[in-house]
Each structure stands twice: as structure tokens, then as C-alpha cells.
PDB file of C-alpha atoms and ligand atoms in Angstrom:
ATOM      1  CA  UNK A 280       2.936 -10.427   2.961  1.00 87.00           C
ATOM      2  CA  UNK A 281       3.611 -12.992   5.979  1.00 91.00           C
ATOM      3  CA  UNK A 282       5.237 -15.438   3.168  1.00 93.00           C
ATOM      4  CA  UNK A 283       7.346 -13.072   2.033  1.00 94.00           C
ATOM      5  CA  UNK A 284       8.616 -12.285   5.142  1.00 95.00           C
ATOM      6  CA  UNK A 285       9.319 -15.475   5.940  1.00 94.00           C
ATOM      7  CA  UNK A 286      10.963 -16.385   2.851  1.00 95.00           C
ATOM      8  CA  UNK A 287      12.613 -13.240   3.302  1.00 94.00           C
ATOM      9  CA  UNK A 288      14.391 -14.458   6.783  1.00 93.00           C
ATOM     10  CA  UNK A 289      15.099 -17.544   5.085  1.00 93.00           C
ATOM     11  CA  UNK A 290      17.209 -16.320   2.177  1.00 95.00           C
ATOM     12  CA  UNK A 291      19.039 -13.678   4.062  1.00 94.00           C
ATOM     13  CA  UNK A 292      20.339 -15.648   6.478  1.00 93.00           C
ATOM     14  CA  UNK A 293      23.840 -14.701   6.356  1.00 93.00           C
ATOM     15  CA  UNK A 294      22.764 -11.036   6.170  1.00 95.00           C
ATOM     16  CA  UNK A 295      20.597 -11.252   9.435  1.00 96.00           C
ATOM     17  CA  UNK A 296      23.390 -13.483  11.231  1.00 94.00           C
ATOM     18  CA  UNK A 297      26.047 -10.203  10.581  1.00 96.00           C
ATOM     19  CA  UNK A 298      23.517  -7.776  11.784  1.00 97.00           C
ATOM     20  CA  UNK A 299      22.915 -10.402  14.842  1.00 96.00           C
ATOM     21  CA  UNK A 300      27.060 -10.550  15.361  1.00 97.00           C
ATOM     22  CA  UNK A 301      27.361  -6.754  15.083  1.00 97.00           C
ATOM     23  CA  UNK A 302      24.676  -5.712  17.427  1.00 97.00           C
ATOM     24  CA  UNK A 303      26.243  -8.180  20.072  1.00 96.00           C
ATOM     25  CA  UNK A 304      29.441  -6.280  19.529  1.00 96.00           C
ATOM     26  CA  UNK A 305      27.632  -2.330  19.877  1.00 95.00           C
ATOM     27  CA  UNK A 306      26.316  -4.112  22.911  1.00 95.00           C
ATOM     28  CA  UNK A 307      29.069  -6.230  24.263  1.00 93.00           C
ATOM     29  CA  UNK A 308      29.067  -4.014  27.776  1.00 92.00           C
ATOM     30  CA  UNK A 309      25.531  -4.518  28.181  1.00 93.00           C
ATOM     31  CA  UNK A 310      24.155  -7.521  26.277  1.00 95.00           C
ATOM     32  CA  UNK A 311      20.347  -6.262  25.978  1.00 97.00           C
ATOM     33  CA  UNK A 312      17.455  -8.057  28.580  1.00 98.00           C
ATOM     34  CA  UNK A 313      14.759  -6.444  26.867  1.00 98.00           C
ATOM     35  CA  UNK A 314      13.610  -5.837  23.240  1.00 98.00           C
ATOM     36  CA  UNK A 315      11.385  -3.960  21.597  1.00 98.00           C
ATOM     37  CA  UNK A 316      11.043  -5.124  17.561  1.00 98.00           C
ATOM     38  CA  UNK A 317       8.893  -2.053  15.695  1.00 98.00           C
ATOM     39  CA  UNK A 318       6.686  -3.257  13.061  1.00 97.00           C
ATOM     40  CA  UNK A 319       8.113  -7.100  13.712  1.00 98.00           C
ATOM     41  CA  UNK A 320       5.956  -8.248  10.990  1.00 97.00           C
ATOM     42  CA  UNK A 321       6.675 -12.102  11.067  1.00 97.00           C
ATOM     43  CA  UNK A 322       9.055 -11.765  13.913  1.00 97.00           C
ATOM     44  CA  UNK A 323      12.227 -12.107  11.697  1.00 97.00           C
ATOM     45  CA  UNK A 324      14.231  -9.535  14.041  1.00 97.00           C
ATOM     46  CA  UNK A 325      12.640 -10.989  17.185  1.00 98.00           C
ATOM     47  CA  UNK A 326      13.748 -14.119  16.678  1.00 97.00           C
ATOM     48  CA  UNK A 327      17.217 -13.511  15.537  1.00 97.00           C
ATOM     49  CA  UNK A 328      17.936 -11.592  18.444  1.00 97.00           C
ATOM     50  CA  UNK A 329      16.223 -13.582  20.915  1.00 98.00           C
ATOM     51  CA  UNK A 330      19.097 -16.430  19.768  1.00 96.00           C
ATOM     52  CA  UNK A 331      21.230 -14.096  20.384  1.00 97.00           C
ATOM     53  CA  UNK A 332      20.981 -12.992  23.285  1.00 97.00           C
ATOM     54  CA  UNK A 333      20.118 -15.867  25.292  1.00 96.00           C
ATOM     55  CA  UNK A 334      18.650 -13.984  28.868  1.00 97.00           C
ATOM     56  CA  UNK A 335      16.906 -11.003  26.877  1.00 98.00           C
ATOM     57  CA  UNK A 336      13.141 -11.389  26.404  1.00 98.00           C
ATOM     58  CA  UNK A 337      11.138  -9.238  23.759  1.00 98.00           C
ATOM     59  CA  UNK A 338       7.991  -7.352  22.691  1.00 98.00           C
ATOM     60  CA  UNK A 339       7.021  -7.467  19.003  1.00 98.00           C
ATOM     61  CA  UNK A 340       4.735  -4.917  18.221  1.00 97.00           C
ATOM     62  CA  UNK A 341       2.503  -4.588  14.984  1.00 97.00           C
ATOM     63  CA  UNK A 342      -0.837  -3.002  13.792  1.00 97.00           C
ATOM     64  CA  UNK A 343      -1.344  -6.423  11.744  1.00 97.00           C
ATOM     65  CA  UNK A 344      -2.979  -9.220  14.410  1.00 98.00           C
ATOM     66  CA  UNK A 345      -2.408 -11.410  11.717  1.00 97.00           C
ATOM     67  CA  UNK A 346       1.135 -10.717  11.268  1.00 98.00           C
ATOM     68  CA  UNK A 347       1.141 -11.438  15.481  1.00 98.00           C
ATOM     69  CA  UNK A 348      -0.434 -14.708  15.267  1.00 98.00           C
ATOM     70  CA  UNK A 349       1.897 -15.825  12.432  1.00 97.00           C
ATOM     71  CA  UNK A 350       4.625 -14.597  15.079  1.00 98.00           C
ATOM     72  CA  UNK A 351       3.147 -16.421  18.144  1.00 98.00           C
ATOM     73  CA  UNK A 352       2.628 -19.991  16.212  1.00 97.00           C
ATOM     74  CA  UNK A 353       6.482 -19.501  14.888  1.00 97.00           C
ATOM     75  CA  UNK A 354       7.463 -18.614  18.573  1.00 98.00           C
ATOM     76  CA  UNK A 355       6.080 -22.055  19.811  1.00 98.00           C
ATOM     77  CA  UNK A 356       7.521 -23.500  16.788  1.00 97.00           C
ATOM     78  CA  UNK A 357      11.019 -22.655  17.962  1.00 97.00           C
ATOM     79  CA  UNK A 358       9.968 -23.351  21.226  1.00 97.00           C
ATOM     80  CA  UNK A 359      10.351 -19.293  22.498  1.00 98.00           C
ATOM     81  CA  UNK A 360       6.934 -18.484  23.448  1.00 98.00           C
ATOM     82  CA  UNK A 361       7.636 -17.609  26.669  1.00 98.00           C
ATOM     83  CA  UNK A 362      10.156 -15.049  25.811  1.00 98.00           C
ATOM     84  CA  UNK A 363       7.900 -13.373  23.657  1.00 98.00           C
ATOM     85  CA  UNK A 364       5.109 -11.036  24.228  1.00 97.00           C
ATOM     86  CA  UNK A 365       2.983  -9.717  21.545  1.00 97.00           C
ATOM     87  CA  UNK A 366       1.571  -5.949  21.430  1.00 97.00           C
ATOM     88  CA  UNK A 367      -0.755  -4.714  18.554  1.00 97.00           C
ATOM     89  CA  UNK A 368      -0.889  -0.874  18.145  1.00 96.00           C
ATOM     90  CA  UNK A 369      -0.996   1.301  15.164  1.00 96.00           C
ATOM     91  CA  UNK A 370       2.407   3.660  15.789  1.00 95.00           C
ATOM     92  CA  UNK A 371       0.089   6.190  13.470  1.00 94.00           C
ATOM     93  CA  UNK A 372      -1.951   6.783  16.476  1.00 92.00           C
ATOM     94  CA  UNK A 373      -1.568   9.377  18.710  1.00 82.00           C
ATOM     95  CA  UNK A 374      -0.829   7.460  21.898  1.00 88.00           C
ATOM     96  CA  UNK A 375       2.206   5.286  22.101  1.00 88.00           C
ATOM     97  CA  UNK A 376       1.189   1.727  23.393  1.00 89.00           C
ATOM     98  CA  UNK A 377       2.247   1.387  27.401  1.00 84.00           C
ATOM     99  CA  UNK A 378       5.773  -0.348  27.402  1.00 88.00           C
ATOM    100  CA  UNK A 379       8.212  -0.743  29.585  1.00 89.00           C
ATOM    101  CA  UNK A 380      11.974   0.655  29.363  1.00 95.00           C
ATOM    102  CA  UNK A 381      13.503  -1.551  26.965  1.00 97.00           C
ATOM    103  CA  UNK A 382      17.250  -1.670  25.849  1.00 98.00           C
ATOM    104  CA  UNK A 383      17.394  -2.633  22.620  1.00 98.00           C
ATOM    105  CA  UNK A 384      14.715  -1.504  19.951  1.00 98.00           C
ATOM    106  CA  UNK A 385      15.017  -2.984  16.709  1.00 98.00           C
ATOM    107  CA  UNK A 386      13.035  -1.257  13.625  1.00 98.00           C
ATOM    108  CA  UNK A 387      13.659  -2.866  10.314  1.00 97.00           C
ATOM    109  CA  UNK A 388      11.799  -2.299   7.054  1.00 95.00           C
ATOM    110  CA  UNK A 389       8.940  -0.855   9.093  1.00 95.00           C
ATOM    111  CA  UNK A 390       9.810   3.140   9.555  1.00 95.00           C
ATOM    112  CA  UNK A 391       9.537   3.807   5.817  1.00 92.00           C
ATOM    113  CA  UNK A 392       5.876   2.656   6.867  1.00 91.00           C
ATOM    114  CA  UNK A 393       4.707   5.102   8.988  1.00 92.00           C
ATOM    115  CA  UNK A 394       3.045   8.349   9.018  1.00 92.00           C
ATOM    116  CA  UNK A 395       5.168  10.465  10.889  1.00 93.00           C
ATOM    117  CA  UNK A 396       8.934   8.441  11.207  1.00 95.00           C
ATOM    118  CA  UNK A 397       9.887  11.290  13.264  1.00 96.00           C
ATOM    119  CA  UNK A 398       7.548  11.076  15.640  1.00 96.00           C
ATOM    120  CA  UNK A 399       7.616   7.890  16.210  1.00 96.00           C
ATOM    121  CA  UNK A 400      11.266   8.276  16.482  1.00 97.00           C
ATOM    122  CA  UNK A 401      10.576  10.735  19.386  1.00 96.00           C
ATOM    123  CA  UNK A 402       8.645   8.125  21.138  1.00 96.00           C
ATOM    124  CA  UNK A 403      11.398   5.447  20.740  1.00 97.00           C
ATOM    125  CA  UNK A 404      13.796   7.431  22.471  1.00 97.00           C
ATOM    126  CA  UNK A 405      11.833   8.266  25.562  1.00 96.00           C
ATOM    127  CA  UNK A 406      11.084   4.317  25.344  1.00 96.00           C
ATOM    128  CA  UNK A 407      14.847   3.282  25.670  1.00 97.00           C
ATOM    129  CA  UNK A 408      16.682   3.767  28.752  1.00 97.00           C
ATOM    130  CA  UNK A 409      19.503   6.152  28.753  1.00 97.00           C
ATOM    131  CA  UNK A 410      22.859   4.291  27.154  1.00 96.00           C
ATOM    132  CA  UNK A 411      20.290   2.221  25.102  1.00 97.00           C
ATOM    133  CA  UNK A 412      20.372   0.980  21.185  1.00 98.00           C
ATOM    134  CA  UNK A 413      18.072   1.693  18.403  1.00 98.00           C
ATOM    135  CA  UNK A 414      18.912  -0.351  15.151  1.00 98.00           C
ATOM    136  CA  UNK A 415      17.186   0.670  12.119  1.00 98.00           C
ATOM    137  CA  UNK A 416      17.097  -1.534   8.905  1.00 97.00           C
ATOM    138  CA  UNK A 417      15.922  -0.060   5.343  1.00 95.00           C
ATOM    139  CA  UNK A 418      16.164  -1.217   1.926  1.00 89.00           C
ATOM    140  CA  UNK A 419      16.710   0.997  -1.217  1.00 80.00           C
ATOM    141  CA  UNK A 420      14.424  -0.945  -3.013  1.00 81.00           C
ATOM    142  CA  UNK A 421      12.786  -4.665  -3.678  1.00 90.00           C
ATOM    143  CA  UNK A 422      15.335  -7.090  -4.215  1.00 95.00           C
ATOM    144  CA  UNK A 423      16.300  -8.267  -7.991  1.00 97.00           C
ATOM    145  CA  UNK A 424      16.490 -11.978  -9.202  1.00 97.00           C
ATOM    146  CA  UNK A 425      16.246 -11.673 -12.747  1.00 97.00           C
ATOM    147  CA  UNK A 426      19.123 -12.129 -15.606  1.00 95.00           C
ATOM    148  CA  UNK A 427      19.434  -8.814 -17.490  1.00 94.00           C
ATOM    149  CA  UNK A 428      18.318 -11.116 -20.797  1.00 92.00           C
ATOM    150  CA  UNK A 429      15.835 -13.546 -20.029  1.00 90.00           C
ATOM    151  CA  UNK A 430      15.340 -14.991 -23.385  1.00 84.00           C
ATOM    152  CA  UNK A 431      11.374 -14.051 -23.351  1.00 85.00           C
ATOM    153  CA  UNK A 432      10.505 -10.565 -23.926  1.00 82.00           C
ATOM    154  CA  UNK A 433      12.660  -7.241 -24.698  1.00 89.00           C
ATOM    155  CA  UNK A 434      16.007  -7.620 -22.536  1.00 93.00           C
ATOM    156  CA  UNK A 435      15.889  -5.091 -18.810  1.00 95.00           C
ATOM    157  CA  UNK A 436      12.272  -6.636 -17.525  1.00 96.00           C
ATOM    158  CA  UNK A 437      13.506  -6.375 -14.396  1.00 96.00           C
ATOM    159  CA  UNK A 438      14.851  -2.957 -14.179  1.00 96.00           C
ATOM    160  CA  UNK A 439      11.358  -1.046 -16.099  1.00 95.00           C
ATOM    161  CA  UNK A 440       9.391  -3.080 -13.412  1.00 95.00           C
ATOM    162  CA  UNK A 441      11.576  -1.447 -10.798  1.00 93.00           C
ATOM    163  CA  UNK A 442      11.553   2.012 -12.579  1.00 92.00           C
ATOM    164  CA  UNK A 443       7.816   1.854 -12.842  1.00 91.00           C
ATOM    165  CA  UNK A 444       7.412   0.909  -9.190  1.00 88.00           C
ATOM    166  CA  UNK A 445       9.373   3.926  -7.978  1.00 85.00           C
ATOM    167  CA  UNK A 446       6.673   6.026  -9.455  1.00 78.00           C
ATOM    168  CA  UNK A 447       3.762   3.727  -7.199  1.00 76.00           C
ATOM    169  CA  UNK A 448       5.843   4.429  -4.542  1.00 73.00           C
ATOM    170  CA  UNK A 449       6.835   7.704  -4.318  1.00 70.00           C
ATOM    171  CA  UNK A 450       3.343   8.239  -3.245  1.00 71.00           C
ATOM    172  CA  UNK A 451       2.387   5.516  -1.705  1.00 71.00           C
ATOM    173  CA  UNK A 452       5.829   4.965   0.833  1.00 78.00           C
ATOM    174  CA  UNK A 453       7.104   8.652   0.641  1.00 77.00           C
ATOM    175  CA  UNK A 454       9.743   7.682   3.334  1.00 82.00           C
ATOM    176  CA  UNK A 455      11.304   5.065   1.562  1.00 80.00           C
ATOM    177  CA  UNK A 456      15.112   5.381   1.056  1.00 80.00           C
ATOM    178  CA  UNK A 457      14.610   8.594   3.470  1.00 88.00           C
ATOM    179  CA  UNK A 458      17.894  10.021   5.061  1.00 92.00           C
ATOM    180  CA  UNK A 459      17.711   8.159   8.214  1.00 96.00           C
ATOM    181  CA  UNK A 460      20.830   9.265   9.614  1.00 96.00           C
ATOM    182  CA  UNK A 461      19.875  12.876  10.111  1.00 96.00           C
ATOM    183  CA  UNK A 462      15.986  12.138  11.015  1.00 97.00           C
ATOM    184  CA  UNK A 463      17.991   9.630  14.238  1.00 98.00           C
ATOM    185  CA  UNK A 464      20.264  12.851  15.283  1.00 98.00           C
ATOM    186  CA  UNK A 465      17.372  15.439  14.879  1.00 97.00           C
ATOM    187  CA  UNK A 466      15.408  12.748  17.106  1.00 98.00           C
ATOM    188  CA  UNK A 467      18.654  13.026  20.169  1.00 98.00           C
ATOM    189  CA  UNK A 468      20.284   9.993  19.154  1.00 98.00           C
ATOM    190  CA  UNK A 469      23.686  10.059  18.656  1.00 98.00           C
ATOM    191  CA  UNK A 470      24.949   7.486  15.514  1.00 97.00           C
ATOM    192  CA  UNK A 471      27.424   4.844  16.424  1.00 96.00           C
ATOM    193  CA  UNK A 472      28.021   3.672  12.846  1.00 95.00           C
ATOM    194  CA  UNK A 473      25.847   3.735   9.573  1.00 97.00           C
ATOM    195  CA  UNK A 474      26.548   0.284   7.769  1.00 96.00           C
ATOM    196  CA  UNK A 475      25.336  -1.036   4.537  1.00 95.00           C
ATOM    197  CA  UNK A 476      25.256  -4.738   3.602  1.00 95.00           C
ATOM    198  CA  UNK A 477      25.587  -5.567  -0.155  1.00 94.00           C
ATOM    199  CA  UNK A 478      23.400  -8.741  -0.877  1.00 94.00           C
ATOM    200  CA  UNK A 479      24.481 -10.691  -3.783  1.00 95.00           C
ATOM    201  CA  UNK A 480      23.312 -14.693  -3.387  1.00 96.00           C
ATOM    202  CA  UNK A 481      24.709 -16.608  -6.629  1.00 95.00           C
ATOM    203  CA  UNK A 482      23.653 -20.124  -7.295  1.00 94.00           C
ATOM    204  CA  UNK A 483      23.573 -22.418  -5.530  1.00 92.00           C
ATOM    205  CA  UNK A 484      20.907 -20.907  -3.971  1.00 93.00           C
ATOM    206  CA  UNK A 485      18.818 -21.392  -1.030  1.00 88.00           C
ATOM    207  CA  UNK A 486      16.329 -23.783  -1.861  1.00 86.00           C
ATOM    208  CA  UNK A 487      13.133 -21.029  -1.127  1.00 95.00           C
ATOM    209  CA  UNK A 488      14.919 -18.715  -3.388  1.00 96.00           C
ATOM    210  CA  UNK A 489      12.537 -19.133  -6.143  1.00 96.00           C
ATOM    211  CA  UNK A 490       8.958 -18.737  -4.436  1.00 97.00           C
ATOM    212  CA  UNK A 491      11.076 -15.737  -2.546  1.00 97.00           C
ATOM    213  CA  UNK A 492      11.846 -14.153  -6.420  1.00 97.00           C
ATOM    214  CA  UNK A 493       8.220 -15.316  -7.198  1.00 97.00           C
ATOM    215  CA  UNK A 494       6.417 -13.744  -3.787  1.00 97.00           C
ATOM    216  CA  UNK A 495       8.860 -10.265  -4.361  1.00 96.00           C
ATOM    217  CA  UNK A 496       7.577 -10.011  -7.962  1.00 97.00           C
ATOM    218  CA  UNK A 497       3.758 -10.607  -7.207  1.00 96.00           C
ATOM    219  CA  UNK A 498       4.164  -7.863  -4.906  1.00 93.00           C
ATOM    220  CA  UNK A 499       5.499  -5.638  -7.426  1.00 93.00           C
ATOM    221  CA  UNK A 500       3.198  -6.244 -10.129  1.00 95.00           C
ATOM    222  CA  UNK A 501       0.307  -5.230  -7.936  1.00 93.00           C
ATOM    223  CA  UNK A 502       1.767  -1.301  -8.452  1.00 89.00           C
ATOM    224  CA  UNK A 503       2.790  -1.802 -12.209  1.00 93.00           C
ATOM    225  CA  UNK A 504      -1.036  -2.080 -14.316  1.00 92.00           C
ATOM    226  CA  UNK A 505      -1.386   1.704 -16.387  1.00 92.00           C
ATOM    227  CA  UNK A 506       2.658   1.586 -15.343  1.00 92.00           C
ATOM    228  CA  UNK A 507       4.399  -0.670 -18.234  1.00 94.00           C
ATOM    229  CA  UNK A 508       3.678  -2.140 -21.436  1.00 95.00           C
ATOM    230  CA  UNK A 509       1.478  -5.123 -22.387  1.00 96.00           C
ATOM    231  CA  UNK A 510       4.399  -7.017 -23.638  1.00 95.00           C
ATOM    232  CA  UNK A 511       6.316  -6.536 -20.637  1.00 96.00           C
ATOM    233  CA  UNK A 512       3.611  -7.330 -18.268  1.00 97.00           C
ATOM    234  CA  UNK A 513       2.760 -10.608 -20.163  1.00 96.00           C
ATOM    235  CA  UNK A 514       6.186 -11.637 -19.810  1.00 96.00           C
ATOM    236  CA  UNK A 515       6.102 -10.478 -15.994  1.00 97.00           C
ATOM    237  CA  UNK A 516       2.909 -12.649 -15.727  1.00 97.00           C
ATOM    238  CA  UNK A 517       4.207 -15.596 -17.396  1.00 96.00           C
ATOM    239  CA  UNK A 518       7.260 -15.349 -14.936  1.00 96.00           C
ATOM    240  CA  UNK A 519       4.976 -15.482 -11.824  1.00 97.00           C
ATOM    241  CA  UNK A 520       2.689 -18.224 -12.590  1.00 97.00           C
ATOM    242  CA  UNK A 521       3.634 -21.118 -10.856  1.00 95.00           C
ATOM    243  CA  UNK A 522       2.421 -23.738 -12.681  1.00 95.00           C
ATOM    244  CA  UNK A 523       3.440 -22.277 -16.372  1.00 93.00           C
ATOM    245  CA  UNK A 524       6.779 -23.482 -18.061  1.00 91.00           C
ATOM    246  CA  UNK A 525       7.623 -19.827 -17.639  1.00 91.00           C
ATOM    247  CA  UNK A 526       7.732 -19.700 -14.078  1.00 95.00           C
ATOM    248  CA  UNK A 527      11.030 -18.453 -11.504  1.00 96.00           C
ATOM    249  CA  UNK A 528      10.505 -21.516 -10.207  1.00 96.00           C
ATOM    250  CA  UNK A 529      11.376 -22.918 -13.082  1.00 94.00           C
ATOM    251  CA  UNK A 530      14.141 -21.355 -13.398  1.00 94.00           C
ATOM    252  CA  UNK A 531      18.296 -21.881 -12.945  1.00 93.00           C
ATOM    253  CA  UNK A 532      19.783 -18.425 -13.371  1.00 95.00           C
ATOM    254  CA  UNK A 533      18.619 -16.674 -10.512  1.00 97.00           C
ATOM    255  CA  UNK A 534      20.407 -14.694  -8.199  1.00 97.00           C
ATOM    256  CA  UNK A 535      19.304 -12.212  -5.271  1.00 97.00           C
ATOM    257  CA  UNK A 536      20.926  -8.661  -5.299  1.00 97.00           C
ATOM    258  CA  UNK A 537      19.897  -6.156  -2.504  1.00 96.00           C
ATOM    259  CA  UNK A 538      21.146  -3.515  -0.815  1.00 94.00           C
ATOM    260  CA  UNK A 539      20.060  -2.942   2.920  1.00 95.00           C
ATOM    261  CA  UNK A 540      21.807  -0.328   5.192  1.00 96.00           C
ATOM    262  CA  UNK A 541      21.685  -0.548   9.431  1.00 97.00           C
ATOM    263  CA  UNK A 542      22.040   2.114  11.278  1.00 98.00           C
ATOM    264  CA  UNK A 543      23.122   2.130  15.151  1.00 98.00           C
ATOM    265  CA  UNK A 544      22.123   4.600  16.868  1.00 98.00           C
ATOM    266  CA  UNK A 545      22.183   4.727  20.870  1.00 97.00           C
ATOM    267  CA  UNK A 546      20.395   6.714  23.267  1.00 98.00           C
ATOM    268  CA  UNK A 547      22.718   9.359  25.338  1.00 97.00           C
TER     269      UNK A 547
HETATM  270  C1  SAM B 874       7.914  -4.661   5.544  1.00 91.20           C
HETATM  271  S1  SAM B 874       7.239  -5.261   7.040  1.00 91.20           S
HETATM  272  C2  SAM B 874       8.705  -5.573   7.986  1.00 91.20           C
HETATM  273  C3  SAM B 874       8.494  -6.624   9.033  1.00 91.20           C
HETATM  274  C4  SAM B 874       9.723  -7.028   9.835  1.00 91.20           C
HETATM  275  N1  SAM B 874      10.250  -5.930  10.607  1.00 91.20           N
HETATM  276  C5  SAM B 874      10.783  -7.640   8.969  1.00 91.20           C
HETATM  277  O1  SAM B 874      11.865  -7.046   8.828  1.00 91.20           O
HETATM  278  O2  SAM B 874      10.547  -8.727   8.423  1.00 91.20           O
HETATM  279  C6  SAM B 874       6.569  -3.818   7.825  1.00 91.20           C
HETATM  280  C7  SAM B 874       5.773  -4.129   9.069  1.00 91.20           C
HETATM  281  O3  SAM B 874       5.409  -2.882   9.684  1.00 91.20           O
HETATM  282  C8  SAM B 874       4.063  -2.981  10.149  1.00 91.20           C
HETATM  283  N2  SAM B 874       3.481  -1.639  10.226  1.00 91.20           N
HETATM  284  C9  SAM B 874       3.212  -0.813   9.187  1.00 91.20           C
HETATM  285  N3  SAM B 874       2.652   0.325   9.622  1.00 91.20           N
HETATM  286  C10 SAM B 874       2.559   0.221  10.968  1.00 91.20           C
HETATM  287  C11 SAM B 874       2.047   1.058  11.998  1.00 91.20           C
HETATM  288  N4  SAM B 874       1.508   2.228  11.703  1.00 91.20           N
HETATM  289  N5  SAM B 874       2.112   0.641  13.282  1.00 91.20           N
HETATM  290  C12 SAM B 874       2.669  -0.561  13.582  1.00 91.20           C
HETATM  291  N6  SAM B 874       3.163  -1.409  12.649  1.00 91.20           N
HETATM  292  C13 SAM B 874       3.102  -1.034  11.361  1.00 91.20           C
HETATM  293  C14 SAM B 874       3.384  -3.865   9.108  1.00 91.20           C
HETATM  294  O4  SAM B 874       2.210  -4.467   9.614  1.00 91.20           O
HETATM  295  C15 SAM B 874       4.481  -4.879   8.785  1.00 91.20           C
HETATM  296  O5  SAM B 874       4.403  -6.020   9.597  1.00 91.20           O
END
């Protein structure tokens, strides 16, 4: 999961850079001293924003210590260690982990994740200080890479793989693509802008493009055995093998497609 997140940052660049640029704009009265990234995974929001706003300092919280440690080696990496403090807590449980007041709190890909969004959304807002931001990223779905017609296989791989996983997931994240607009208002924020980003990287591509298609679709095929055909999963397989002929890596007709929406929402 950490390499996908990383290779994630790395091939939406541009997308990351807009959200960067926009937020700097929502906040161009009062650029942001302190941050709060929810679920920071790999610290792909901390450190975007941290370049951003040059005097603001964050906390990346995560249940995952692994995830953390990946985030403190990158931090020394880029040489921002000591703007960066680390917190691990499960948002599940039912105390919220002592932080301070922060202005900004950035929550991307990680609300679909927990048990109860809303309550965690409760928490958030006593967290920020009054005239605050909350920024929430989601994604409709895993990102495609694939060619409609691959030349292996029955054309549409791609799209059963995706129709199958929607069935894993309906259970397993039920607040995926949830209406996050009306679960921020019910929570007392008021919405400055909902805003979705269309994704559509043709070649050339960025060079970890290919073990980014490769990582995405190992982490779908863990939902799809009982879910899809032999045949299809064969061809999925061969696609996902790095050292067969068959592999994404191999391969020149990739693109990425995604949809992500942000919403803005600020504390009254
Ligand atoms: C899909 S990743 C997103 C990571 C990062 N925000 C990004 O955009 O790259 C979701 C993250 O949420 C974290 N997470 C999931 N459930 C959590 C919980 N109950 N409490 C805290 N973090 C959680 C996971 O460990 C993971 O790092």
C-alpha cells in the first residue's frame, strides 16, 4: 500500500499541484501555520502542503506505524523533518488523539475508511479553530490504465474488473463515493466550493506510470477471485507479472483516467 501511494503522488503531480494552488487561494487571508493531514498514509498531502506553505508546520496522523515511518524517512529525505510531527491513532476509537487547534486539516482518500465519517467529522470541527479549512479528497473509484482492446483476452478487461470490485466493495468500504457534501454541512461546516478534477495522463507518461498501473491492479485483483471468469483473470494475471512478456510494464498504450473531487469546506 505505501508503494502505491507513493507512485500515486508521483503520477498525479499536476493534480496535487492544482489542489496545492487552490487551497493557497481559499486561504490567501490566512495562509495556514498548522496542519493536520487525516489518514496521511505516505505523507503525500503533508508534503505538498508543507511546500506550500513555507511557515506552516504539520501533524500527520495514521493508525498504520508503518505508513508513519515511511513518512518520517521521506520527511528527512526532503529535508522537512522538523516540520513534521507524527501521531498514530485509530480515528475508529472512541477518544480523539490530543491535538492542538490546527488551521488547515487535510483528509484525502482516508474518510471513505473509517467507521463512523461523521463522527469523525464532528471531531474535526471542534479540532479547527473558528474561520478554519477542512479539504476533503475522494475518488469514485481505482484509476484505469488499460486500452478498451488489449489484444489478449475478450475486449472490456478493465471495466468487468472494476464492475466486479464494486461488489467487494460495497461491503468492504461502504462510504466510498458517499455524498460528502451533505455529511460536511450536517457536521456545521459551511462548503466554500465542491470541485472535481478530471485525470486523463496520455503518453508520454510519467516514467512510474507503469509499476503505478501494475501496483493499482494487484490491489484490485486481491477482491476479484469467485468475482470474474478464469479467462479474464488469466489475462489480468498475465498483465501483472512483471517479469512476463505480458506485463503493463511492458506496455506502450497506457494512459491514467481518474476522477477525484475536493471539497472545501471551512469552519464558521
Ligand atoms: C488510501 S490511504 C490515503 C493516504 C493519503 N491520505 C493519500 O492521499 O495518499 C488511507 C489512509 O487512511 C489510514 N486509515 C484508515 N483507517 C484509519 C483509521 N481508522 N484511523 C486513522 N487512519 C486510518 C490508512 O492507514 C491509510 O494510510
Amino acid at each position: 500500500m505505501a508503494e502505491l501511494l507513493d507512485l500515486d503522488a508521483e503520477v498525479m503531480e499536476a493534480y496535487l499541484s492544482g489542489v496545492g494552488a487552490w487551497i493557497d487561494e481559499l486561504a490567501a487571508d490566512q495562509p495556514p501555520r498548522r496542519i493536520l493531514d487525516l489518514g496521511s498514509g505516505t505523507g503525500t498531502g503533508t508534503f505538498t502542503l508543507l511546500r506550500r506553505f513555507e511557515r506552516a508546520d504539520a501533524i500527520a496522523l495514521d493508525v498504520s506505524a508503518s505508513m508513519l515511518r515511511h513518512l518520517r524517512n521521506r520527511a528527512r529525505v526532503l529535508g522537512l523533518a522538523d516540520r513534521v510531527r507524527t501521531v498514530q491513532a485509530d480515528l475508529d476509537d472512541a477518544a480523539w488523539p490530543a491535538v492542538d487547534a490546527v488551521d488547515l486539516v487535510w483528509a484525502s482518500s482516508s474518510l471513505h475508511h473509517m467507521a463512523d465519517p461523521d463522527r469523525v467529522l464532528t471531531e474535526v470541527f471542534a479540532t479547527l479553530r473558528p474561520g478554519g479549512l477542512l479539504v476533503v479528497a475522494e475518488m469514485e473509484s481505482f484509476p484505469r490504465f488499460l486500452p478498451d482492446d488489449l489484444g489478449l483476452g475478450r475486449p472490456g478487461l478493465e471495466a468487468r474488473c472494476h464492475a466486479a470490485l464494486n461488489g467487494a466493495r460495497d461491503t468492504a468500504l461502504p462510504h466510498l463515493g458517499s455524498d460528502w457534501g451533505s455529511r460536511l454541512s450536517r457536521a456545521g461546516f459551511t462548503i466554500e466550493a465542491e470541485r472535481p478534477f478530471a485525470i486523463n495522463l496520455t503518453p508520454p507518461l510519467p516514467a512510474s506510470a507503469g509499476r503505478y498501473a501494475e501496483a493499482t491492479l494487484r490491489r484490485i485483483r486481491l477482491h476479484l477471485d469467485g468475482r470474474m471468469s478464469a479467462d479474464d483473470l488469466a489475462t489480468l494475471d498475465a498483465l501483472i507479472d512483471s517479469d512476463g512478456t505480458g506485463s503493463v510494464l511492458r506496455r506502450d498504450d497506457l494512459t491514467v483516467r481518474t476522477a477525484r473531487t475536493v471539497w472545501a469546506a471551512r469552519r464558521p
